[in-house]
Tab-separated table of C-alpha atoms in Angstrom:
chain	number	residue	atom	x	y	z
Y	880	MET	CA	0.000	0.000	0.000
Y	881	ARG	CA	2.819	2.362	0.862
Y	882	LEU	CA	4.484	1.497	-2.487
Y	883	MET	CA	1.214	2.119	-4.340
Y	884	LYS	CA	0.864	5.557	-2.726
Y	885	SER	CA	4.411	6.418	-3.757
Y	886	VAL	CA	3.738	5.417	-7.374
Y	887	VAL	CA	0.526	7.453	-7.458
Y	888	ALA	CA	2.346	10.439	-5.984
Y	889	VAL	CA	5.043	10.208	-8.648
Y	890	LEU	CA	2.426	9.938	-11.410
Y	891	LEU	CA	0.512	12.919	-10.052
Y	892	ALA	CA	3.689	14.947	-9.785
Y	893	GLY	CA	4.565	14.073	-13.376
Y	894	SER	CA	1.081	14.997	-14.504
Y	895	ALA	CA	1.249	18.298	-12.653
Y	896	SER	CA	4.663	18.989	-14.154
Y	897	ALA	CA	3.368	18.269	-17.647
Y	898	GLY	CA	0.336	20.421	-17.005
Y	899	GLY	CA	2.562	23.235	-15.773
Y	900	SER	CA	4.689	22.954	-18.877
Y	901	LEU	CA	1.646	23.117	-21.120
Y	902	ALA	CA	0.321	26.093	-19.199
Y	903	ALA	CA	3.583	27.886	-19.852
Y	904	GLU	CA	3.257	27.529	-23.610
Y	905	PHE	CA	2.429	30.780	-25.408
Y	906	PRO	CA	-0.205	31.855	-26.249
Y	907	GLN	CA	-2.928	30.443	-24.013
Y	908	ARG	CA	-5.451	33.214	-24.655
Y	909	PRO	CA	-6.273	35.884	-27.277
Y	910	VAL	CA	-3.610	38.466	-28.086
Y	911	THR	CA	-3.766	42.154	-28.940
Y	912	ILE	CA	-1.939	44.147	-31.612
Y	913	ILE	CA	-1.944	47.917	-31.133
Y	914	VAL	CA	-1.809	49.929	-34.364
Y	915	PRO	CA	-0.609	53.525	-33.785
Y	916	ALA	CA	-2.645	54.785	-36.734
Y	917	ALA	CA	-6.245	55.346	-37.705
Y	918	ALA	CA	-8.236	52.644	-39.437
Y	919	GLY	CA	-7.894	52.466	-43.196
Y	920	GLY	CA	-4.314	53.662	-43.663
Y	921	GLY	CA	-1.307	51.668	-44.763
Y	922	GLY	CA	-0.239	50.692	-41.264
Y	923	ASP	CA	-3.717	49.518	-40.343
Y	924	THR	CA	-4.330	47.668	-43.605
Y	925	THR	CA	-1.039	45.773	-43.630
Y	926	THR	CA	-1.316	44.835	-39.953
Y	927	ARG	CA	-4.841	43.479	-40.444
Y	928	LEU	CA	-3.673	41.421	-43.414
Y	929	LEU	CA	-0.862	40.021	-41.279
Y	930	ALA	CA	-3.186	39.336	-38.327
Y	931	ARG	CA	-5.529	37.351	-40.585
Y	932	SER	CA	-2.718	34.881	-41.298
Y	933	LEU	CA	-1.260	35.082	-37.803
Y	934	GLU	CA	-4.408	33.816	-36.108
Y	935	GLY	CA	-3.931	30.448	-37.761
Y	936	GLN	CA	-0.254	30.349	-36.802
Y	937	LEU	CA	-0.820	31.264	-33.153
Y	938	GLY	CA	-4.097	29.427	-32.741
Y	939	GLN	CA	-5.683	32.365	-30.950
Y	940	PRO	CA	-7.920	35.298	-31.939
Y	941	ILE	CA	-6.172	38.633	-32.471
Y	942	THR	CA	-7.732	41.953	-31.528
Y	943	ILE	CA	-6.565	45.057	-33.407
Y	944	ILE	CA	-6.726	48.320	-31.459
Y	945	ASN	CA	-6.221	51.539	-33.420
Y	946	GLN	CA	-4.568	54.381	-31.488
Y	947	GLY	CA	-3.532	56.994	-34.035
Y	948	GLN	CA	-3.861	60.017	-31.775
Y	949	GLY	CA	-0.885	62.356	-31.665
Y	950	GLY	CA	0.366	61.106	-35.010
Y	951	GLY	CA	0.909	57.660	-33.495
Y	952	VAL	CA	2.464	58.759	-30.210
Y	953	VAL	CA	-0.453	57.418	-28.166
Y	954	GLY	CA	-0.245	53.985	-29.726
Y	955	LEU	CA	3.535	53.706	-29.446
Y	956	THR	CA	3.299	54.772	-25.809
Y	957	SER	CA	0.732	52.034	-25.173
Y	958	ILE	CA	3.053	49.459	-26.734
Y	959	LYS	CA	5.981	50.710	-24.669
Y	960	ASN	CA	3.974	50.574	-21.414
Y	961	ALA	CA	2.245	47.231	-22.019
Y	962	THR	CA	2.855	44.286	-19.715
Y	963	PRO	CA	5.856	42.443	-21.211
Y	964	ASP	CA	4.196	39.021	-21.363
Y	965	GLY	CA	3.710	38.925	-25.133
Y	966	TYR	CA	-0.058	39.222	-25.049
Y	967	THR	CA	0.034	42.860	-26.147
Y	968	VAL	CA	2.351	43.830	-28.969
Y	969	GLY	CA	2.049	46.459	-31.656
Y	970	LEU	CA	2.991	47.933	-34.975
Y	971	LEU	CA	6.396	49.628	-34.992
Y	972	PHE	CA	7.390	52.036	-37.763
Y	973	PRO	CA	9.889	54.923	-38.090
Y	974	TYR	CA	9.541	56.653	-34.716
Y	975	ALA	CA	12.764	58.556	-34.059
Y	976	GLY	CA	11.512	61.893	-35.357
Y	977	TYR	CA	9.147	62.367	-32.424
Y	978	ARG	CA	12.091	63.092	-30.165
Y	979	PHE	CA	13.148	66.069	-32.247
Y	980	THR	CA	9.666	67.541	-32.499
Y	981	GLY	CA	9.196	67.259	-28.753
Y	982	GLN	CA	6.247	64.877	-29.021
Y	983	ALA	CA	7.881	61.860	-27.367
Y	984	ASP	CA	11.242	60.248	-26.724
Y	985	PHE	CA	11.149	56.713	-28.058
Y	986	SER	CA	14.269	54.638	-28.601
Y	987	ALA	CA	15.056	51.056	-29.558
Y	988	SER	CA	15.586	50.180	-25.900
Y	989	ASP	CA	11.895	50.849	-25.200
Y	990	PHE	CA	10.790	47.909	-27.334
Y	991	THR	CA	11.339	44.227	-27.968
Y	992	PRO	CA	11.915	43.903	-31.736
Y	993	ILE	CA	10.146	40.822	-33.090
Y	994	ALA	CA	9.964	40.884	-36.904
Y	995	ASN	CA	9.512	43.201	-39.870
Y	996	PHE	CA	6.831	42.264	-42.398
Y	997	ASN	CA	6.346	45.227	-44.737
Y	998	GLY	CA	8.378	47.887	-46.468
Y	999	ASP	CA	7.209	50.594	-48.848
Y	1000	SER	CA	9.226	53.289	-50.524
Y	1001	SER	CA	8.539	56.960	-50.049
Y	1002	SER	CA	7.603	59.030	-53.065
Y	1003	ILE	CA	7.111	62.695	-53.832
Y	1004	VAL	CA	3.887	63.605	-55.606
Y	1005	VAL	CA	2.356	66.784	-56.998
Y	1006	ALA	CA	-1.120	67.861	-58.050
Y	1007	SER	CA	-2.051	67.143	-61.645
Y	1008	GLY	CA	-1.817	70.835	-62.480
Y	1009	SER	CA	1.651	71.312	-61.006
Y	1010	PRO	CA	4.207	72.988	-63.283
Y	1011	PHE	CA	6.806	70.378	-62.322
Y	1012	LYS	CA	7.000	67.522	-64.798
Y	1013	SER	CA	10.063	65.775	-63.371
Y	1014	LEU	CA	11.908	65.327	-60.109
Y	1015	LYS	CA	14.881	67.274	-61.461
Y	1016	GLU	CA	12.719	70.317	-62.179
Y	1017	ALA	CA	11.326	70.155	-58.657
Y	1018	LEU	CA	14.693	69.680	-56.944
Y	1019	ASP	CA	16.282	72.509	-58.923
Y	1020	ALA	CA	13.412	74.838	-57.988
Y	1021	LEU	CA	13.642	73.859	-54.329
Y	1022	LYS	CA	17.387	74.403	-54.390
Y	1023	ALA	CA	16.988	77.874	-55.925
Y	1024	SER	CA	14.128	79.096	-53.716
Y	1025	PRO	CA	13.381	76.656	-50.872
Y	1026	SER	CA	11.359	79.136	-48.823
Y	1027	GLU	CA	8.767	79.456	-51.599
Y	1028	TYR	CA	7.512	75.890	-51.281
Y	1029	LYS	CA	5.378	73.795	-48.934
Y	1030	ILE	CA	5.677	70.035	-48.568
Y	1031	HIS	CA	3.019	67.978	-46.802
Y	1032	CYS	CA	4.453	65.218	-44.602
Y	1033	SER	CA	1.254	63.063	-44.657
Y	1034	GLY	CA	1.579	62.381	-40.932
Y	1035	GLY	CA	3.697	64.095	-38.349
Y	1036	CYS	CA	6.787	65.663	-39.886
Y	1037	GLY	CA	10.062	63.987	-39.043
Y	1038	SER	CA	8.633	60.541	-39.574
Y	1039	VAL	CA	7.837	57.949	-42.183
Y	1040	TRP	CA	7.773	59.606	-45.587
Y	1041	ASP	CA	9.381	63.020	-45.224
Y	1042	VAL	CA	12.687	62.078	-43.565
Y	1043	PRO	CA	13.920	60.015	-46.566
Y	1044	VAL	CA	12.824	62.754	-48.978
Y	1045	ALA	CA	14.504	65.430	-46.855
Y	1046	ALA	CA	17.674	63.303	-46.756
Y	1047	MET	CA	17.685	63.094	-50.556
Y	1048	MET	CA	17.190	66.864	-50.815
Y	1049	LEU	CA	19.907	67.497	-48.258
Y	1050	ASP	CA	22.344	65.436	-50.319
Y	1051	TYR	CA	21.247	67.393	-53.424
Y	1052	GLY	CA	22.348	70.616	-51.745
Y	1053	ILE	CA	18.909	71.940	-50.833
Y	1054	ALA	CA	18.519	74.043	-47.676
Y	1055	VAL	CA	15.813	71.805	-46.246
Y	1056	ASP	CA	15.376	73.979	-43.161
Y	1057	LYS	CA	14.063	76.803	-45.392
Y	1058	ILE	CA	11.203	74.682	-46.774
Y	1059	SER	CA	7.799	74.748	-45.055
Y	1060	TRP	CA	7.114	71.173	-43.960
Y	1061	ILE	CA	3.414	70.760	-43.166
Y	1062	PRO	CA	2.267	68.071	-40.708
Y	1063	GLY	CA	-1.070	66.348	-41.129
Y	1064	GLN	CA	-3.390	63.607	-39.926
Y	1065	GLY	CA	-2.537	61.142	-42.647
Y	1066	ALA	CA	-2.057	60.615	-46.349
Y	1067	ALA	CA	-5.707	61.099	-47.288
Y	1068	THR	CA	-6.054	64.591	-45.828
Y	1069	GLY	CA	-2.670	65.584	-47.220
Y	1070	LEU	CA	-3.585	64.466	-50.718
Y	1071	THR	CA	-6.783	66.488	-50.510
Y	1072	GLU	CA	-4.776	69.544	-49.549
Y	1073	LEU	CA	-2.287	68.861	-52.340
Y	1074	ALA	CA	-5.051	68.553	-54.917
Y	1075	SER	CA	-6.617	71.820	-53.755
Y	1076	GLY	CA	-3.328	73.709	-54.060
Y	1077	GLY	CA	-2.702	74.149	-50.348
Y	1078	VAL	CA	0.767	72.620	-50.661
Y	1079	ASP	CA	3.192	72.140	-53.540
Y	1080	PHE	CA	4.397	68.607	-52.849
Y	1081	GLN	CA	3.537	65.631	-50.693
Y	1082	THR	CA	5.644	62.801	-49.343
Y	1083	VAL	CA	3.621	59.590	-49.356
Y	1084	SER	CA	3.722	55.948	-50.381
Y	1085	LEU	CA	2.569	55.027	-53.860
Y	1086	PRO	CA	-0.138	52.605	-52.614
Y	1087	GLU	CA	-1.690	55.348	-50.487
Y	1088	ALA	CA	-1.774	57.748	-53.440
Y	1089	SER	CA	-2.744	55.172	-56.055
Y	1090	SER	CA	-6.482	55.868	-56.200
Y	1091	LEU	CA	-5.955	59.588	-56.827
Y	1092	MET	CA	-3.166	58.795	-59.256
Y	1093	LYS	CA	-5.529	56.592	-61.254
Y	1094	ALA	CA	-8.142	59.346	-61.129
Y	1095	GLY	CA	-5.623	61.823	-62.539
Y	1096	VAL	CA	-5.797	64.081	-59.485
Y	1097	VAL	CA	-2.138	63.733	-58.439
Y	1098	ARG	CA	1.084	62.711	-60.203
Y	1099	PRO	CA	4.175	61.004	-58.792
Y	1100	LEU	CA	7.479	62.661	-59.675
Y	1101	ALA	CA	9.630	59.813	-58.366
Y	1102	VAL	CA	9.844	56.990	-55.868
Y	1103	LEU	CA	12.771	56.491	-53.474
Y	1104	SER	CA	13.442	52.896	-54.410
Y	1105	PRO	CA	16.562	51.326	-55.946
Y	1106	LYS	CA	14.368	49.335	-58.347
Y	1107	LYS	CA	10.952	49.608	-59.929
Y	1108	VAL	CA	8.047	49.118	-57.535
Y	1109	PRO	CA	5.662	46.310	-58.541
Y	1110	GLY	CA	2.392	47.796	-59.697
Y	1111	PHE	CA	4.018	51.188	-60.274
Y	1112	GLU	CA	6.602	50.353	-62.916
Y	1113	ASP	CA	5.980	53.601	-64.781
Y	1114	VAL	CA	7.052	55.781	-61.834
Y	1115	SER	CA	10.565	57.205	-62.177
Y	1116	LEU	CA	13.280	56.239	-59.711
Y	1117	ALA	CA	14.766	59.084	-57.692
Y	1118	GLY	CA	18.217	57.596	-58.207
Y	1119	ASP	CA	18.014	58.273	-61.927
Y	1120	THR	CA	17.887	61.992	-61.120
Y	1121	VAL	CA	20.357	62.290	-58.252
Y	1122	GLY	CA	22.914	59.957	-59.816
Y	1123	HIS	CA	22.932	57.110	-57.304
Y	1124	PRO	CA	20.408	54.579	-55.979
Y	1125	VAL	CA	18.056	55.984	-53.353
Y	1126	ASP	CA	16.326	53.688	-50.898
Y	1127	GLY	CA	14.044	55.312	-48.367
Y	1128	GLY	CA	10.615	54.866	-46.936
Y	1129	THR	CA	8.748	53.127	-44.232
Y	1130	TRP	CA	9.204	49.808	-42.561
Y	1131	ARG	CA	6.453	48.142	-40.593
Y	1132	ALA	CA	7.231	45.627	-37.906
Y	1133	ILE	CA	5.757	43.902	-34.909
Y	1134	GLY	CA	7.348	44.641	-31.568
Y	1135	GLY	CA	6.411	44.702	-27.943
Y	1136	PRO	CA	7.445	46.421	-24.769
Y	1137	ALA	CA	10.999	45.865	-23.583
Y	1138	GLY	CA	11.440	42.726	-21.523
Y	1139	ILE	CA	9.283	40.156	-23.338
Y	1140	PRO	CA	10.700	36.684	-22.518
Y	1141	GLU	CA	12.944	35.313	-25.243
Y	1142	ASP	CA	10.886	32.166	-25.829
Y	1143	THR	CA	7.677	34.186	-26.153
Y	1144	ALA	CA	9.309	36.615	-28.588
Y	1145	ALA	CA	10.677	33.653	-30.545
Y	1146	THR	CA	7.169	32.183	-30.808
Y	1147	TRP	CA	5.905	35.487	-32.218
Y	1148	GLU	CA	8.835	35.713	-34.650
Y	1149	ALA	CA	8.297	32.186	-35.977
Y	1150	ALA	CA	4.560	32.771	-36.367
Y	1151	ILE	CA	5.094	36.040	-38.219
Y	1152	ARG	CA	7.607	34.448	-40.558
Y	1153	ALA	CA	5.190	31.643	-41.368
Y	1154	ALA	CA	2.394	34.175	-41.917
Y	1155	VAL	CA	4.559	36.385	-44.136
Y	1156	GLU	CA	5.608	33.408	-46.257
Y	1157	SER	CA	2.032	32.149	-46.646
Y	1158	ASP	CA	0.338	32.393	-50.035
Y	1159	GLU	CA	-2.636	34.108	-48.396
Y	1160	PHE	CA	-0.563	37.009	-47.069
Y	1161	GLN	CA	1.601	37.321	-50.174
Y	1162	GLN	CA	-1.435	37.499	-52.459
Y	1163	ALA	CA	-3.331	39.918	-50.215
Y	1164	MET	CA	-0.360	42.283	-50.015
Y	1165	ALA	CA	0.188	42.115	-53.767
Y	1166	THR	CA	-3.467	42.880	-54.427
Y	1167	ALA	CA	-3.244	45.915	-52.165
Y	1168	ASN	CA	0.102	46.965	-53.760
Y	1169	PHE	CA	1.999	46.799	-50.463
Y	1170	GLY	CA	5.551	45.489	-50.360
Y	1171	VAL	CA	6.482	42.401	-48.349
Y	1172	LYS	CA	9.770	42.749	-46.498
Y	1173	TRP	CA	10.748	40.122	-43.958
Y	1174	MET	CA	13.369	40.857	-41.303
Y	1175	SER	CA	14.238	38.773	-38.269
Y	1176	ALA	CA	14.316	40.214	-34.775
Y	1177	GLU	CA	18.074	40.666	-35.043
Y	1178	GLU	CA	17.827	42.426	-38.398
Y	1179	LEU	CA	14.984	44.615	-37.161
Y	1180	ALA	CA	17.025	45.685	-34.128
Y	1181	ALA	CA	19.871	46.770	-36.433
Y	1182	LEU	CA	17.409	48.640	-38.660
Y	1183	MET	CA	15.986	50.529	-35.674
Y	1184	HIS	CA	19.427	51.753	-34.636
Y	1185	THR	CA	20.269	52.834	-38.205
Y	1186	HIS	CA	16.924	54.611	-38.420
Y	1187	GLU	CA	17.677	56.603	-35.272
Y	1188	GLU	CA	21.073	57.697	-36.593
Y	1189	GLU	CA	19.759	58.789	-40.014
Y	1190	THR	CA	16.802	60.598	-38.464
Y	1191	GLN	CA	19.138	62.546	-36.204
Y	1192	ARG	CA	21.189	63.634	-39.231
Y	1193	VAL	CA	18.142	64.851	-41.125
Y	1194	MET	CA	16.324	66.445	-38.209
Y	1195	THR	CA	19.449	68.341	-37.204
Y	1196	ALA	CA	19.704	69.701	-40.748
Y	1197	LEU	CA	16.039	70.686	-40.603
Y	1198	GLY	CA	16.752	72.753	-37.518
Y	1199	TYR	CA	14.920	70.653	-34.944
Y	1200	GLN	CA	16.284	70.526	-31.427
Y	1201	LYS	CA	16.218	67.632	-29.012
């Protein structure tokens, strides 16, 4: 009898241990992805496409929460301050400019980089009635009289689309601090202002401007990509004008607050990779004209540090102070 009790105790202990191990597996309940942007934009659309595939990989429902207030500051702050258990992560995108505009002070150390899933090149577009027919004409005019022109940033200035364009102009010899850079609430409102003549240029992704391009309301002068963008093969490359390849734009990644356990982050990374490589995601992104760009957690971490350095160079030239 004493032997039987010992065997039962060992079996129960083993069962409890196995149960504890299973309970530790991630995820055991629904997860949340915070999108620091309003519904309907590029960040929201691409994240929802990813989440659709991710639910099958993780085996749990995913809730998307849009927090676009403050040009994305509210959402990024929520990601930064979330409990680091992996159940709340969010969309990361070029964030370093907020520090120079005084809106926030985010850095790579605030987040756990998980994986990058999307990349789209910045472009510079004009209204259909603009006198500028090429990027060279526009750059030469900006170089001669920078204070005469207004450029809409789409979102908050010092962020996704305008920093790469400003960097290109800076290298072209343009006094970028003399230009009026106009912040906005997103690409849609900026394009409306561009079409009405409120600004001279807009920095934006080609997918976000595509509907108005097709309608003949706006025209792209060039895209900051080293090669032709699928779906927009007729758009000129900025590198053909400035004399060297230009690669600039947004990246969109999933990250969480600093301190997410390594095994939990690894589970997210593997799930995102599988989702990104799935036919469903690839086809959905192609249909929506968004670029697929996979980066591992390690590669994303390196990208974030490079982004901070380049943003500091541009924002300093633009006259922003820390």
